[in-house]
């Protein structure tokens, strides 16, 4: 067995030890129960009045199995992300993929049960006492069932997914977790750094450092370009093939279904972004002006403004900043964060072998969360912490909601996380102990994130759309992937992006393109960001009186479409571009505040 590394979080509430008797027994019982339940389900005819009792028992047992699968999957995901070099973790995660495939076969039977079933039967079934709060889930299951192949074909698809679609994703995770690059610092010797530290270096105030991290990272990805290109072609090609056999009209249909939004809503959001595109471009133009450049390069996107008093924040200082902000604005959130730290639910230390990125995961069995990130002592890392705690708080608010009503889409998941970020910013701005320079830095972070969500994320969305459109005619070469990425960046950013300052390897370095469980892992971030800004503007107007309605919003996220949740709790129509325009325009105030502070802040510099 590979020697495990020290981690910050405590995972013992999952299992006392990795690969111990408790874990092995849990896994064996889970595998047995999935097979037995699948056999029982396979013997039943599709849902009808005379077999509703039997199908109810199957659905309830599946709910329990899903909780147990999430428990084991979350545990292994935590281990393999925190120590990507550990071969035992990787091997166990691959084994779990087989178990998950068995779960997918059971899912095939549940979809078969609902396919083509009349509304009257579904209505009666969803109103059975044992399935209370499951109507939305069952409706979505039935909608998904209409886009399935035969049960036999779906079983084959699940089997092939282990060594096909999902294997490409695991390969990318393995490569990115082990990848290192040469960091050529301007004034000191070259260092070999894990790729997970690249992001923090690209937020360095020294442009030479940012460019060195950008160039070094892309040189490392260049060595892996053929593997990354093969993975991206395989993932997109497999999805298109399955869509064709499942009768899916357009590749976006799956993404919109997974996100629980309508075409009209996404069209309204991107229409609003196009209408207001000059606002995020103005934000980046101001950044370029203050950085002393005519335009920004890709490695400038996360760059801080040249402000004084930019100090590194140790982990304890970062935690304290988040705690103060949460306690002041939202005591329940502050209390939850304190408990999260006390219970050691966060892995934060930078170290070789950690995968890049940050996430919040959790067990539906224990209703506990875990937060994964690499804390590199920057204000951006503090924002990441607030963001991921927002995710965990969302799960906490839903802790008493049954599992079938707990499956909320990414579009609504990102609302709570961005709400947490905005509370952090507000806490900094309202704290008299913070200097004008520190407040300017917080405002820079806020509007900078606005530019990312309104420009960078749309680049990912538009690139992925073009990828799927071209992939339908055949594989894309590495050179075409690079060209497509550069062209898309230029289209979205316009003249504010420096000529030659594009990132041709963004398709390779952005792990979101390689997540196989969810397609189009991009636009929900912008959706959640703007929805959160709408939520937060109401919070600022109504104060603490809004928080019960906010918590109701969170509780309903697994029980309604995104549009339905917004109508019930906010009284707003997400299919109306005006909602999104108003949300985008909330960036005008922090931009104006920053511009007001800058003369004082910059004149104070030596």
XYZ file of C-alpha atoms in Angstrom:
606
model
C 0.000 0.000 0.000
C 1.239 3.497 -0.835
C 2.155 5.603 2.173
C -0.631 8.131 2.819
C 0.277 11.788 3.261
C -0.902 13.989 6.104
C -4.152 15.802 5.320
C -5.814 18.694 7.139
C -9.309 17.282 7.213
C -10.713 14.516 9.384
C -12.360 11.804 7.271
C -12.942 9.293 10.057
C -16.701 9.921 10.107
C -16.713 8.272 6.674
C -14.627 5.273 7.709
C -12.248 4.674 10.583
C -9.452 3.893 8.122
C -8.921 3.509 4.419
C -9.417 -0.072 3.239
C -10.166 -1.213 6.767
C -12.776 -3.809 7.642
C -15.499 -1.173 8.045
C -14.919 0.174 4.550
C -14.607 -3.252 2.926
C -17.796 -4.516 4.582
C -19.635 -1.355 3.571
C -18.525 -1.712 -0.039
C -19.370 -5.428 -0.222
C -22.848 -4.926 1.252
C -23.477 -2.042 -1.124
C -22.461 -4.091 -4.159
C -24.663 -6.999 -3.095
C -27.674 -4.784 -2.416
C -27.398 -3.043 -5.787
C -27.369 -6.363 -7.652
C -30.285 -7.793 -5.669
C -32.388 -4.649 -6.071
C -31.628 -4.488 -9.794
C -32.844 -8.071 -10.176
C -36.078 -7.297 -8.335
C -36.672 -4.217 -10.470
C -35.966 -6.111 -13.701
C -38.759 -8.584 -12.886
C -41.386 -5.837 -12.721
C -43.412 -4.466 -15.618
C -43.407 -0.669 -16.083
C -45.236 1.298 -13.402
C -48.964 0.644 -13.288
C -51.717 0.701 -10.684
C -51.327 -2.985 -9.842
C -47.553 -2.867 -9.172
C -47.246 0.567 -7.558
C -46.501 -0.955 -4.129
C -43.599 -2.958 -5.520
C -42.167 0.013 -7.421
C -42.475 2.248 -4.371
C -40.354 -0.233 -2.423
C -37.791 -0.230 -5.249
C -37.616 3.568 -5.349
C -37.253 3.860 -1.577
C -34.510 1.232 -1.488
C -32.741 3.025 -4.348
C -32.846 6.268 -2.370
C -31.000 4.504 0.445
C -28.484 2.971 -1.967
C -27.841 6.397 -3.499
C -27.019 7.769 -0.051
C -24.549 4.956 0.514
C -22.982 5.414 -2.932
C -22.525 9.118 -2.268
C -20.875 8.289 1.050
C -18.255 5.998 -0.472
C -17.766 8.114 -3.596
C -17.271 11.321 -1.620
C -14.734 9.622 0.648
C -12.667 8.262 -2.216
C -12.917 11.567 -4.068
C -11.503 13.350 -1.035
C -8.575 10.959 -0.740
C -7.622 10.875 -4.416
C -7.826 14.682 -4.801
C -5.726 15.340 -1.722
C -3.110 12.727 -2.676
C -3.259 12.141 -6.438
C 0.020 10.196 -6.359
C -1.341 7.488 -4.088
C -1.876 4.467 -6.315
C -4.061 2.693 -3.769
C -6.505 5.598 -3.720
C -6.525 5.709 -7.520
C -7.089 1.963 -7.737
C -9.952 2.110 -5.250
C -11.513 5.028 -7.096
C -11.361 3.004 -10.319
C -13.020 0.109 -8.493
C -15.723 2.471 -7.295
C -16.402 3.369 -10.927
C -17.478 -0.250 -11.451
C -19.764 -0.025 -8.459
C -21.210 3.259 -9.747
C -21.815 1.560 -13.100
C -23.900 -1.055 -11.279
C -25.851 1.816 -9.785
C -26.374 3.203 -13.283
C -27.838 -0.144 -14.337
C -30.312 0.102 -11.478
C -31.105 3.618 -12.688
C -31.887 2.099 -16.098
C -34.610 -0.001 -14.467
C -36.102 3.031 -12.700
C -36.219 4.945 -15.972
C -37.820 1.949 -17.677
C -40.486 1.971 -14.986
C -41.501 5.528 -15.878
C -41.020 5.618 -19.641
C -44.290 6.236 -21.453
C -46.360 6.026 -18.270
C -49.546 8.176 -18.372
C -49.740 11.368 -16.295
C -52.495 9.930 -14.119
C -50.297 7.019 -13.010
C -47.333 9.324 -12.270
C -49.569 11.720 -10.316
C -50.990 8.953 -8.157
C -47.546 7.427 -7.597
C -45.899 10.704 -6.583
C -48.658 11.403 -4.054
C -48.163 8.180 -2.141
C -47.245 8.988 1.499
C -43.900 7.204 1.269
C -42.896 9.387 -1.689
C -43.799 12.738 -0.162
C -41.665 15.612 -1.566
C -40.638 13.438 -4.536
C -42.941 14.830 -7.233
C -40.263 17.031 -8.845
C -37.735 14.197 -8.777
C -40.149 11.721 -10.343
C -41.176 14.202 -13.038
C -37.534 14.729 -13.954
C -36.922 10.976 -13.959
C -39.819 10.524 -16.323
C -38.513 13.302 -18.603
C -35.090 11.661 -18.652
C -36.706 8.301 -19.385
C -38.103 9.618 -22.641
C -34.509 10.043 -23.866
C -33.256 6.556 -23.093
C -32.273 3.678 -25.327
C -33.556 0.191 -24.672
C -32.699 -1.163 -21.202
C -30.198 -3.579 -22.766
C -28.419 -0.761 -24.594
C -28.352 1.425 -21.484
C -26.761 -1.402 -19.492
C -24.076 -1.802 -22.143
C -23.538 1.976 -22.088
C -23.052 1.901 -18.321
C -20.551 -0.952 -18.604
C -18.601 0.719 -21.405
C -18.610 4.036 -19.542
C -16.290 2.607 -16.886
C -13.481 1.907 -19.339
C -14.514 4.566 -21.841
C -16.076 7.930 -21.021
C -15.261 7.984 -17.310
C -11.837 6.434 -17.833
C -10.818 9.459 -19.916
C -11.895 11.712 -17.077
C -9.916 9.666 -14.575
C -6.888 9.782 -16.863
C -7.084 13.567 -16.990
C -7.436 13.747 -13.197
C -4.364 11.563 -12.794
C -2.283 13.618 -15.213
C -3.319 16.971 -13.764
C -2.713 15.767 -10.213
C 0.854 14.684 -11.012
C 1.749 17.424 -13.495
C 4.566 19.799 -12.584
C 6.059 22.782 -14.381
C 9.261 24.796 -14.369
C 8.731 28.143 -12.673
C 11.320 30.671 -13.837
C 11.172 33.372 -11.190
C 12.569 36.746 -12.314
C 15.104 37.131 -9.507
C 15.809 33.648 -8.189
C 16.599 30.150 -9.451
C 14.124 28.049 -11.372
C 11.840 25.868 -9.254
C 9.779 22.801 -10.059
C 6.201 23.422 -8.923
C 3.016 21.324 -8.921
C 0.443 22.600 -11.398
C -1.996 23.207 -8.511
C 0.135 26.206 -7.485
C -0.015 27.829 -10.907
C -3.233 29.729 -10.240
C -1.853 31.474 -7.159
C 1.300 32.444 -9.055
C -0.862 33.906 -11.826
C -2.398 36.169 -9.184
C 1.001 37.548 -8.170
C 1.342 41.361 -8.289
C 4.511 41.033 -10.392
C 3.560 40.625 -14.050
C 6.840 38.826 -14.718
C 5.873 36.162 -12.200
C 2.407 35.813 -13.689
C 3.777 35.427 -17.192
C 6.410 32.958 -16.037
C 3.733 30.807 -14.377
C 1.560 31.066 -17.477
C 4.389 30.155 -19.856
C 5.755 27.386 -17.633
C 2.326 25.866 -17.152
C 1.552 25.930 -20.856
C 4.883 24.320 -21.644
C 3.913 21.505 -19.292
C 0.498 21.198 -20.936
C 2.125 21.243 -24.359
C 3.906 18.021 -23.425
C 0.513 16.537 -22.551
C -1.452 18.075 -25.427
C -1.967 14.845 -27.357
C -3.346 13.074 -24.287
C -5.583 16.008 -23.380
C -6.751 16.301 -26.985
C -7.537 12.589 -27.176
C -9.470 12.788 -23.896
C -11.496 15.802 -25.001
C -12.331 14.210 -28.352
C -13.294 10.930 -26.681
C -15.513 12.580 -24.064
C -17.331 14.825 -26.531
C -17.545 12.100 -29.188
C -19.020 9.574 -26.758
C -21.654 12.048 -25.618
C -22.651 12.885 -29.177
C -22.928 9.198 -30.054
C -25.089 8.470 -27.025
C -27.242 11.529 -27.796
C -27.861 10.225 -31.303
C -28.926 6.790 -30.076
C -31.083 8.311 -27.326
C -32.896 10.609 -29.717
C -31.545 13.817 -28.172
C -32.132 16.629 -30.646
C -29.324 18.949 -29.529
C -26.294 18.497 -27.276
C -27.380 21.470 -25.151
C -30.632 19.698 -24.247
C -28.744 17.476 -21.797
C -26.869 20.381 -20.231
C -30.068 22.376 -19.753
C -31.860 19.370 -18.266
C -28.983 18.751 -15.850
C -29.066 22.433 -14.885
C -32.873 22.432 -14.549
C -33.280 25.524 -16.723
C -35.076 26.257 -19.954
C -33.628 27.329 -23.301
C -35.471 30.622 -22.845
C -33.723 31.296 -19.544
C -30.223 30.666 -20.892
C -30.983 32.678 -24.002
C -32.212 35.517 -21.781
C -29.053 35.393 -19.667
C -26.635 35.433 -22.595
C -28.725 38.083 -24.346
C -28.341 40.261 -21.249
C -24.583 39.621 -21.159
C -24.272 40.652 -24.817
C -26.328 43.762 -24.087
C -24.128 44.714 -21.133
C -20.787 43.405 -22.489
C -19.061 46.774 -22.251
C -19.364 46.780 -18.448
C -17.026 43.805 -17.863
C -14.774 45.087 -20.643
C -14.583 48.437 -18.805
C -13.549 46.579 -15.671
C -10.658 44.944 -17.513
C -9.767 48.205 -19.284
C -9.391 49.853 -15.861
C -7.183 46.964 -14.767
C -5.004 47.355 -17.859
C -4.691 51.090 -17.252
C -3.585 50.597 -13.658
C -1.199 47.810 -14.647
C 0.364 50.149 -17.193
C -0.579 48.106 -20.247
C -2.771 48.900 -23.238
C -4.777 45.707 -22.748
C -4.743 42.642 -20.535
C -3.226 39.254 -21.287
C -4.853 36.006 -20.171
C -2.425 35.770 -17.266
C -3.581 39.204 -16.053
C -7.173 38.112 -15.423
C -6.500 37.215 -11.796
C -3.860 39.874 -11.228
C -4.386 42.215 -8.292
C -4.330 45.926 -8.932
C -1.032 47.628 -7.998
C -2.220 48.653 -4.580
C -0.169 49.156 -1.401
C -0.453 46.999 1.690
C -0.916 43.765 -0.182
C 0.135 41.331 2.465
C -0.014 37.575 2.487
C -2.698 36.150 4.722
C -1.775 33.060 6.675
C -4.414 30.369 7.067
C -5.494 31.543 10.511
C -5.847 35.135 9.293
C -7.863 34.025 6.281
C -10.193 31.968 8.462
C -10.641 34.861 10.879
C -11.554 37.229 8.050
C -14.246 34.884 6.762
C -15.549 34.290 10.287
C -15.874 38.019 11.077
C -17.698 38.727 7.841
C -20.121 35.840 8.262
C -20.770 36.529 11.953
C -21.593 40.176 11.318
C -23.968 39.723 8.374
C -25.401 36.252 8.875
C -24.873 34.741 12.364
C -26.169 31.294 11.393
C -23.660 31.103 8.549
C -20.919 32.273 10.930
C -21.821 29.598 13.466
C -21.803 26.958 10.737
C -18.356 28.062 9.541
C -17.001 27.888 13.083
C -18.282 24.319 13.398
C -16.788 23.439 10.009
C -13.359 24.519 11.217
C -13.703 22.839 14.612
C -14.709 19.538 13.012
C -11.789 19.684 10.562
C -13.840 19.554 7.401
C -11.332 21.525 5.270
C -8.160 20.351 3.501
C -6.233 23.518 2.663
C -2.466 23.010 2.796
C -0.444 23.397 -0.432
C 1.672 20.315 -1.145
C 2.917 18.239 -4.065
C 0.455 15.680 -5.373
C -2.705 17.683 -4.736
C -5.016 18.073 -7.701
C -5.647 21.654 -8.824
C -8.956 23.340 -8.090
C -11.383 23.524 -5.212
C -14.645 21.777 -4.417
C -17.167 20.954 -1.743
C -18.319 17.370 -1.440
C -20.392 15.513 1.077
C -22.092 12.349 2.203
C -25.845 12.027 1.938
C -25.564 9.310 4.565
C -24.008 11.399 7.339
C -25.154 14.762 5.936
C -21.655 16.131 6.432
C -19.594 18.187 3.976
C -15.886 18.426 3.196
C -14.102 21.353 1.550
C -11.056 20.903 -0.657
C -8.784 23.744 -1.729
C -5.149 24.781 -1.920
C -4.618 27.837 0.275
C -1.706 29.918 -1.005
C -2.119 32.915 1.342
C -3.863 35.249 -1.121
C -7.108 37.179 -0.828
C -8.327 35.097 -3.750
C -7.874 31.992 -1.621
C -9.931 33.612 1.129
C -12.702 34.170 -1.411
C -12.431 30.525 -2.463
C -12.857 29.523 1.172
C -15.979 31.681 1.520
C -17.272 30.258 -1.767
C -16.879 26.615 -0.754
C -18.300 27.239 2.719
C -21.345 28.659 0.948
C -21.745 25.312 -0.800
C -21.446 23.448 2.486
C -23.969 25.774 4.132
C -26.430 25.024 1.346
C -26.214 21.329 2.233
C -26.546 22.195 5.918
C -29.784 24.092 5.307
C -31.089 21.045 3.426
C -29.913 18.538 6.028
C -33.486 17.524 6.932
C -34.698 17.327 3.325
C -35.072 13.795 1.987
C -32.514 12.694 -0.581
C -34.870 12.643 -3.568
C -35.627 16.317 -2.880
C -31.976 17.113 -2.244
C -30.612 16.786 -5.776
C -30.252 20.414 -6.785
C -28.706 21.503 -10.103
C -25.391 23.285 -10.455
C -27.149 26.490 -11.514
C -28.737 26.773 -8.079
C -25.779 25.258 -6.231
C -23.559 28.146 -7.310
C -25.979 30.682 -5.833
C -25.145 29.889 -2.208
C -21.406 29.845 -2.861
C -21.343 33.235 -4.569
C -23.638 34.630 -1.867
C -20.944 33.640 0.627
C -18.320 35.511 -1.386
C -20.445 38.657 -1.429
C -20.917 38.551 2.334
C -17.130 38.368 2.664
C -16.677 41.423 0.448
C -19.350 43.357 2.295
C -17.677 42.481 5.590
C -14.373 43.895 4.414
C -15.957 47.083 3.066
C -17.947 47.763 6.237
C -15.055 47.105 8.636
C -13.446 50.393 9.780
C -10.238 48.566 10.655
C -9.562 47.952 6.954
C -7.614 50.627 5.117
C -8.825 52.206 1.861
C -6.190 50.122 0.064
C -7.512 46.891 1.550
C -11.054 47.852 0.634
C -9.895 48.717 -2.871
C -8.353 45.258 -3.058
C -11.658 43.651 -2.019
C -13.528 45.692 -4.623
C -10.949 44.661 -7.200
C -11.690 41.048 -6.342
C -15.445 41.586 -6.626
C -15.497 43.343 -9.983
C -12.664 41.134 -11.239
C -14.822 38.106 -10.575
C -17.611 39.892 -12.403
C -15.385 40.177 -15.461
C -14.499 36.488 -15.183
C -18.120 35.370 -14.976
C -19.228 37.659 -17.796
C -16.270 37.099 -20.141
C -14.138 34.081 -19.177
C -17.062 31.723 -18.468
C -18.855 32.704 -21.697
C -15.594 31.860 -23.507
C -15.768 28.344 -22.058
C -19.439 28.053 -22.992
C -18.981 29.311 -26.558
C -15.837 27.184 -27.035
C -17.605 24.045 -25.868
C -20.558 24.752 -28.160
C -18.179 25.066 -31.123
C -16.329 21.944 -30.009
C -19.489 19.850 -30.094
C -20.637 21.353 -33.376
C -17.335 20.479 -35.074
C -16.895 17.171 -33.254
C -20.113 15.936 -34.861
C -18.173 15.843 -38.159
C -15.048 14.174 -36.740
C -12.169 14.567 -34.289
C -10.518 17.941 -33.790
C -6.743 18.144 -34.004
C -4.724 19.754 -31.243
C -3.945 22.679 -33.545
C -7.658 23.158 -34.227
C -8.465 23.086 -30.516
C -5.872 25.789 -29.914
C -7.132 27.911 -32.800
C -10.732 27.525 -31.699
C -9.884 28.603 -28.166
C -7.938 31.686 -29.285
C -10.685 32.728 -31.711
C -13.342 32.414 -29.023
C -11.330 34.421 -26.510
C -10.925 37.227 -29.044
C -14.645 37.217 -29.931
C -15.802 37.514 -26.330
C -13.143 39.806 -24.860
C -12.760 42.105 -27.835
C -9.991 44.692 -27.897
C -9.479 44.595 -24.142
C -7.575 41.313 -24.645
C -3.987 41.963 -25.674
C -3.012 40.730 -29.130
C -0.959 37.588 -28.525
C -2.138 37.501 -24.905
C -4.615 34.687 -25.459
C -4.316 31.259 -23.849
C -4.264 28.616 -26.606
C -4.039 25.799 -24.027
C -6.992 26.822 -21.900
C -8.935 23.868 -23.335
C -6.267 21.558 -21.858
C -5.583 23.235 -18.510
C -9.237 23.806 -17.539
C -10.311 20.628 -15.780
C -13.994 21.507 -16.142
C -13.930 20.341 -19.766
C -12.984 16.847 -18.550
C -15.694 16.285 -15.938
C -17.613 13.318 -17.316
C -20.585 13.302 -14.957
C -21.823 16.724 -16.069
C -21.771 18.320 -19.482
C -21.177 22.056 -20.077
C -19.645 22.628 -16.659
C -19.448 26.381 -17.299
C -22.589 28.483 -17.794
C -24.058 27.463 -14.398
C -21.243 29.489 -12.780
C -22.369 32.666 -14.528
C -25.992 31.767 -13.810
C -25.280 31.302 -10.108
C -23.116 34.423 -9.932
C -25.809 36.653 -11.401
C -28.631 34.977 -9.483
C -26.638 35.529 -6.287
C -26.184 39.190 -7.100
C -29.945 39.426 -7.467
C -30.405 37.658 -4.138
C -27.811 39.816 -2.422
C -29.324 43.070 -3.689
C -32.597 42.036 -2.021
C -30.658 41.137 1.136
C -29.074 44.602 1.205
C -32.501 46.201 0.821
C -34.372 44.065 3.354
C -31.614 43.081 5.775
C -32.023 40.103 8.106
C -35.725 39.903 7.261
C -34.724 38.410 3.898
C -32.723 35.512 5.350
C -35.675 33.172 6.061
C -36.734 33.634 2.426
C -33.142 32.965 1.329
C -33.061 29.744 3.340
C -36.391 28.729 1.797
C -34.801 29.391 -1.598
C -31.980 26.982 -0.681
C -34.357 24.346 0.666
C -36.437 24.369 -2.514
C -33.524 23.989 -4.927
C -34.080 20.227 -5.248
C -37.861 20.496 -5.455
C -38.402 22.931 -8.324
C -36.847 24.060 -11.597
C -34.593 27.103 -11.325
C -37.401 29.198 -12.763
C -39.874 27.758 -10.265
C -37.673 28.438 -7.250
C -37.141 32.059 -8.346
C -40.861 32.603 -8.884
C -41.819 31.117 -5.506
C -39.216 32.867 -3.364
C -38.269 36.025 -5.280
C -41.284 36.652 -7.447
C -39.036 37.090 -10.508
C -39.080 35.625 -14.014
C -35.704 34.188 -15.057
C -36.825 33.944 -18.680
C -36.972 37.741 -18.802
C -33.627 39.336 -19.842
C -34.409 42.262 -17.547
C -33.705 40.184 -14.454
C -30.223 39.391 -15.729
C -29.556 42.950 -16.915
C -30.383 44.267 -13.430
C -28.088 41.652 -11.870
C -25.204 42.608 -14.191
C -25.730 46.296 -13.467
C -25.148 45.698 -9.743
C -21.448 45.690 -10.702
C -21.653 49.399 -11.514
C -21.672 50.381 -7.817
C -18.504 48.490 -6.758
C -16.746 49.673 -9.924
C -17.641 53.292 -9.115
C -16.588 52.773 -5.471
C -13.225 51.447 -6.578
C -12.690 54.340 -8.987
C -13.519 56.710 -6.128
C -10.941 55.102 -3.828
C -8.127 54.798 -6.363
C -6.812 58.419 -6.360
C -6.395 58.300 -2.577
C -4.937 54.806 -2.555
C -2.503 55.269 -5.426
C -1.331 58.697 -4.240
C -0.371 57.095 -0.906
C 2.153 54.822 -2.612
C 5.821 55.738 -2.187
